[in-house]
mmCIF file of C-alpha atoms in Angstrom:
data_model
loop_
_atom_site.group_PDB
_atom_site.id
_atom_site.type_symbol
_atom_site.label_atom_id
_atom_site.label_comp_id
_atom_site.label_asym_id
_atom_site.label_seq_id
_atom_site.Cartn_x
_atom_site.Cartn_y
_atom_site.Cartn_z
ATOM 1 C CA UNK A 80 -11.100 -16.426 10.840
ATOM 2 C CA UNK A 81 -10.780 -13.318 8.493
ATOM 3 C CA UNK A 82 -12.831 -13.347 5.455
ATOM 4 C CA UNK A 83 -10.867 -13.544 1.618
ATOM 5 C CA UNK A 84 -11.967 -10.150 0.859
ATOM 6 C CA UNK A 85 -10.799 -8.350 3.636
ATOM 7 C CA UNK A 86 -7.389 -10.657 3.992
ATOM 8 C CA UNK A 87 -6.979 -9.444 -0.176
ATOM 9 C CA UNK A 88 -7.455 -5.787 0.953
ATOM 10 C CA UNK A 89 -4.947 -5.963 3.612
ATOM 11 C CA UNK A 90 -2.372 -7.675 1.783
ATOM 12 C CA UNK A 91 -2.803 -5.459 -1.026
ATOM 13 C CA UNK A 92 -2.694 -2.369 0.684
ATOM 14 C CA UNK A 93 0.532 -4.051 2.469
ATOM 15 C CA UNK A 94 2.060 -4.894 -0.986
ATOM 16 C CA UNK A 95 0.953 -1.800 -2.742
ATOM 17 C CA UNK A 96 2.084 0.246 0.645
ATOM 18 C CA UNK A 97 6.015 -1.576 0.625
ATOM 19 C CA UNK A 98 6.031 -1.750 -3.138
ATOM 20 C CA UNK A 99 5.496 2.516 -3.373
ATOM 21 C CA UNK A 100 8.130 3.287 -0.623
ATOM 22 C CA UNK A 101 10.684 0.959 -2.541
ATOM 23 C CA UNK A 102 9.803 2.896 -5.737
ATOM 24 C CA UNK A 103 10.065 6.195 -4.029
ATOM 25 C CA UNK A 104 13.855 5.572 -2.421
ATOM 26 C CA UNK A 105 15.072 4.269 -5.429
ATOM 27 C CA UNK A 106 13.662 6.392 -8.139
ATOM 28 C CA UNK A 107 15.428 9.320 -5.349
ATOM 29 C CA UNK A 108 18.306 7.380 -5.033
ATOM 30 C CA UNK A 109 18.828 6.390 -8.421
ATOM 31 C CA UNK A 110 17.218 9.391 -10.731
ATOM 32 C CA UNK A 111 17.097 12.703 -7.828
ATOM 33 C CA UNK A 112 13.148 12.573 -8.859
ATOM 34 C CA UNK A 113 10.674 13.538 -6.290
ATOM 35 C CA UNK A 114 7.964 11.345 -5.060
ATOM 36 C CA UNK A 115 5.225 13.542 -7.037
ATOM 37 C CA UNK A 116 7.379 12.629 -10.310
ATOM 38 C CA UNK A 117 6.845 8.685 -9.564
ATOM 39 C CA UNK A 118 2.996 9.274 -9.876
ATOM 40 C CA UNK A 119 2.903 11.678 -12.294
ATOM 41 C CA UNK A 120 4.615 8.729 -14.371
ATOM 42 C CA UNK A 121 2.098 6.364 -13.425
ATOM 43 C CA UNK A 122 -1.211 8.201 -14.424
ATOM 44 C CA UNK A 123 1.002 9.117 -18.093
ATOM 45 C CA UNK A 124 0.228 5.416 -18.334
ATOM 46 C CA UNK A 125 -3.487 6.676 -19.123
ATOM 47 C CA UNK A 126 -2.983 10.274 -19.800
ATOM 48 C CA UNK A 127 -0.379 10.298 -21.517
ATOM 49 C CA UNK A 128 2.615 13.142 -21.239
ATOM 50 C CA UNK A 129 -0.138 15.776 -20.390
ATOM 51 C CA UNK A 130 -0.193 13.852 -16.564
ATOM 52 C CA UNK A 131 3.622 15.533 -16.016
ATOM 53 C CA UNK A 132 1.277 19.297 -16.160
ATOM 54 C CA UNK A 133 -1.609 18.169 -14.441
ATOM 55 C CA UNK A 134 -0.703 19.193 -10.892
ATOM 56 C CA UNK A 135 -2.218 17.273 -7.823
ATOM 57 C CA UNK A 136 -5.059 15.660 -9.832
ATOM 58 C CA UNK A 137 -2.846 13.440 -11.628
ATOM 59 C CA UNK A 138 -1.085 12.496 -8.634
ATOM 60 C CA UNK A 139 -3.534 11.622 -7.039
ATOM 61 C CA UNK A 140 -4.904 9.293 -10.354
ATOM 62 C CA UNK A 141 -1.525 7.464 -10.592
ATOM 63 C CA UNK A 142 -1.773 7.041 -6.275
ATOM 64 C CA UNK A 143 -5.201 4.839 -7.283
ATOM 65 C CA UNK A 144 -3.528 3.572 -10.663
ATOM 66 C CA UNK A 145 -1.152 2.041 -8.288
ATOM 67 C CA UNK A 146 -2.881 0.825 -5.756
ATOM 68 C CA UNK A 147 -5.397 -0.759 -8.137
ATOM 69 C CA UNK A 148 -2.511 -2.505 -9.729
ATOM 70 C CA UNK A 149 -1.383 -3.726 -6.560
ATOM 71 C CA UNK A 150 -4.722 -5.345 -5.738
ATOM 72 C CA UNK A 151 -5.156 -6.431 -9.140
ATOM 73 C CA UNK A 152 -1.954 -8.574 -8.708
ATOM 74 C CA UNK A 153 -2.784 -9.091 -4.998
ATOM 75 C CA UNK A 154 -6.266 -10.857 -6.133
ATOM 76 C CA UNK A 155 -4.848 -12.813 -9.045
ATOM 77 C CA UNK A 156 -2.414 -14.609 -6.838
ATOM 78 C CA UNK A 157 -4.644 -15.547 -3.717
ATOM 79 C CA UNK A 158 -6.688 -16.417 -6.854
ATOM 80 C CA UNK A 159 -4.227 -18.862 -8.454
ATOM 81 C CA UNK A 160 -2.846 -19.988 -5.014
ATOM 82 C CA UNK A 161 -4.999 -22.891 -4.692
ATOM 83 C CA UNK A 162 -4.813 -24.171 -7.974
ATOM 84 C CA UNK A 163 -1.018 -23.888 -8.383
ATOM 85 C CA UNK A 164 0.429 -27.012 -5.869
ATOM 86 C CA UNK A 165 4.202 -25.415 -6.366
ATOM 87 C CA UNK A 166 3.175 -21.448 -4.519
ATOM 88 C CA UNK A 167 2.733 -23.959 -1.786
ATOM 89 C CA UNK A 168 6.369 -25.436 -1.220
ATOM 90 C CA UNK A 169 8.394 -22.711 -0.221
ATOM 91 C CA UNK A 170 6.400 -19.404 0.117
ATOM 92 C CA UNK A 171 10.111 -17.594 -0.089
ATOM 93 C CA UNK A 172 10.754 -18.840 -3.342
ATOM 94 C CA UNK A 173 7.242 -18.475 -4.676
ATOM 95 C CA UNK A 174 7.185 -14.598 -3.314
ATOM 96 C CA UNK A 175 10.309 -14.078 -5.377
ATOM 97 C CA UNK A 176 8.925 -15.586 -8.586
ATOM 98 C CA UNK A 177 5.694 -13.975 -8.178
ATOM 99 C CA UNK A 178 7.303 -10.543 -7.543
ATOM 100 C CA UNK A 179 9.866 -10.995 -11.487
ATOM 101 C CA UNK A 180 6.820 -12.418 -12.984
ATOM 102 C CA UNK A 181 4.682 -9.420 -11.819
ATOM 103 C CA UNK A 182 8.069 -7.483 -13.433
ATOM 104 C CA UNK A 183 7.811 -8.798 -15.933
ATOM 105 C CA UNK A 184 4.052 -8.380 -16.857
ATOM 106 C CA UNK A 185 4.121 -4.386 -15.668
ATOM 107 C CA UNK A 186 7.693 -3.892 -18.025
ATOM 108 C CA UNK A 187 6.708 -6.276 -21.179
ATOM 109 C CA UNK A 188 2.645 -6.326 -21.715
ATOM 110 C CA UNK A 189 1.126 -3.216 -19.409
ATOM 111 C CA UNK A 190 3.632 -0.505 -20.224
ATOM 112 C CA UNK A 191 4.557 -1.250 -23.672
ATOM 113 C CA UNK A 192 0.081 -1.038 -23.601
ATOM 114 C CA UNK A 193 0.166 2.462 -22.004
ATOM 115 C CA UNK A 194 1.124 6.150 -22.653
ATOM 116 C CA UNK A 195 4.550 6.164 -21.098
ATOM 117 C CA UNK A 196 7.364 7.224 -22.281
ATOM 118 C CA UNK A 197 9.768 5.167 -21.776
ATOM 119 C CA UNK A 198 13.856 5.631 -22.474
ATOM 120 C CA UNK A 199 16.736 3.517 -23.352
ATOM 121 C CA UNK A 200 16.464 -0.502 -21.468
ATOM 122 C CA UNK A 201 18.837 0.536 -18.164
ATOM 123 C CA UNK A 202 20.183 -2.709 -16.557
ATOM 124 C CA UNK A 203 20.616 -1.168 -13.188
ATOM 125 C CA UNK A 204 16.782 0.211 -13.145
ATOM 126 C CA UNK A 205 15.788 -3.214 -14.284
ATOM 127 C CA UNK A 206 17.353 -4.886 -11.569
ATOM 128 C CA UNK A 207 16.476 -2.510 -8.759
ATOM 129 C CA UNK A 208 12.995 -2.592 -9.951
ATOM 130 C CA UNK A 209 12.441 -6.623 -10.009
ATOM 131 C CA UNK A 210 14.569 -6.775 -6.771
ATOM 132 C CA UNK A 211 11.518 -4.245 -5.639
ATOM 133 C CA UNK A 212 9.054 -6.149 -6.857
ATOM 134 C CA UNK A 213 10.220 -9.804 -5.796
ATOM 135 C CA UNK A 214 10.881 -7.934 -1.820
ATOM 136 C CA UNK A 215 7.946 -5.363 -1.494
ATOM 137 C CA UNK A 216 5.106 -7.144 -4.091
ATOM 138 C CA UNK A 217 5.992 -11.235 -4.211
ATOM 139 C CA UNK A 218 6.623 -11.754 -0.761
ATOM 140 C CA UNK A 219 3.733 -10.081 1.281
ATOM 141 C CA UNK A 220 1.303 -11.557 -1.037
ATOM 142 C CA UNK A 221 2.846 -15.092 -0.835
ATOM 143 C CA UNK A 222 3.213 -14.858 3.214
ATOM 144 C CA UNK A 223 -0.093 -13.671 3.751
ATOM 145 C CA UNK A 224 -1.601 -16.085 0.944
ATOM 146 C CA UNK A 225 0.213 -19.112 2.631
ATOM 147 C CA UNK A 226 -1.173 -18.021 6.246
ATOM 148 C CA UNK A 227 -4.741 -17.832 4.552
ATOM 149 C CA UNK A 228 -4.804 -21.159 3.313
ATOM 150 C CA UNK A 229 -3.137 -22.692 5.971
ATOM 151 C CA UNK A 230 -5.773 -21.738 8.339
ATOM 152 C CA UNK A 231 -8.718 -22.306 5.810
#
């Protein structure tokens, strides 16, 4: 039986892992940024616009920015998981709430809280970037949660 710590590290690496590679094809897809550009956002979160001149240090802060937000949300649900009866019905369905609710956290409380700059509300961004949240964030975290407890 694998210990909580090390199933939380795996799923959040998992989550963090699927939830960066969904960011990077879209934000190419959808804006014709680079990859570098994606983390140079994240770590303006902290350091503000100076992060978009700070070369390979500051990608390299928003690579752990991310990944500590991943496990941060990772954590809070395997937290939650046994004192919330409803993540246990239909892991699907809680994966997909999980992943708007952890949309809507990042987009209404943590960035509004942070350095970026952020433009006009875009619909199709906002949909694209739940959709990746509910696929690559809500749903790894509920599967593996589910399998945890099930076997605990």
């Amino acid at each position: 039986m694998k210990t909580y710590y090390k199933v939380i590290l795996l799923t959040g690496f998992i989550a963090g892992s699927l939830d960066l590679t969904g960011a990077i094809i879209s934000s190419t897809i959808l804006n014709g940024k680079f990859p570098s550009k994606i983390f140079h956002y994240i770590s303006s979160g902290v350091f503000g616009k100076e992060a978009f001149s700070g070369g390979n240090i500051m990608i390299l802060w928003g690579l752990l920015f991310h990944y500590f937000i991943a496990y941060t949300f990772t954590f809070f649900y395997f937290w939650i998981y046994p004192k919330v009866g409803f993540l246990h019905i239909n892991r699907i369905v809680s994966g997909i709430l999980y992943g708007a609710f952890v949309w809507v956290i990042m987009n209404k409380i943590v960035v509004p809280l942070s350095h970026v700059t952020t433009g006009p509300f875009n619909i199709t961004q906002a949909i694209v970037g739940m959709v990746v949240l509910m696929l690559m964030i809500g749903l790894p975290i509920a599967f593996n949660a589910n399998k945890y407890y099930a076997v605990e």
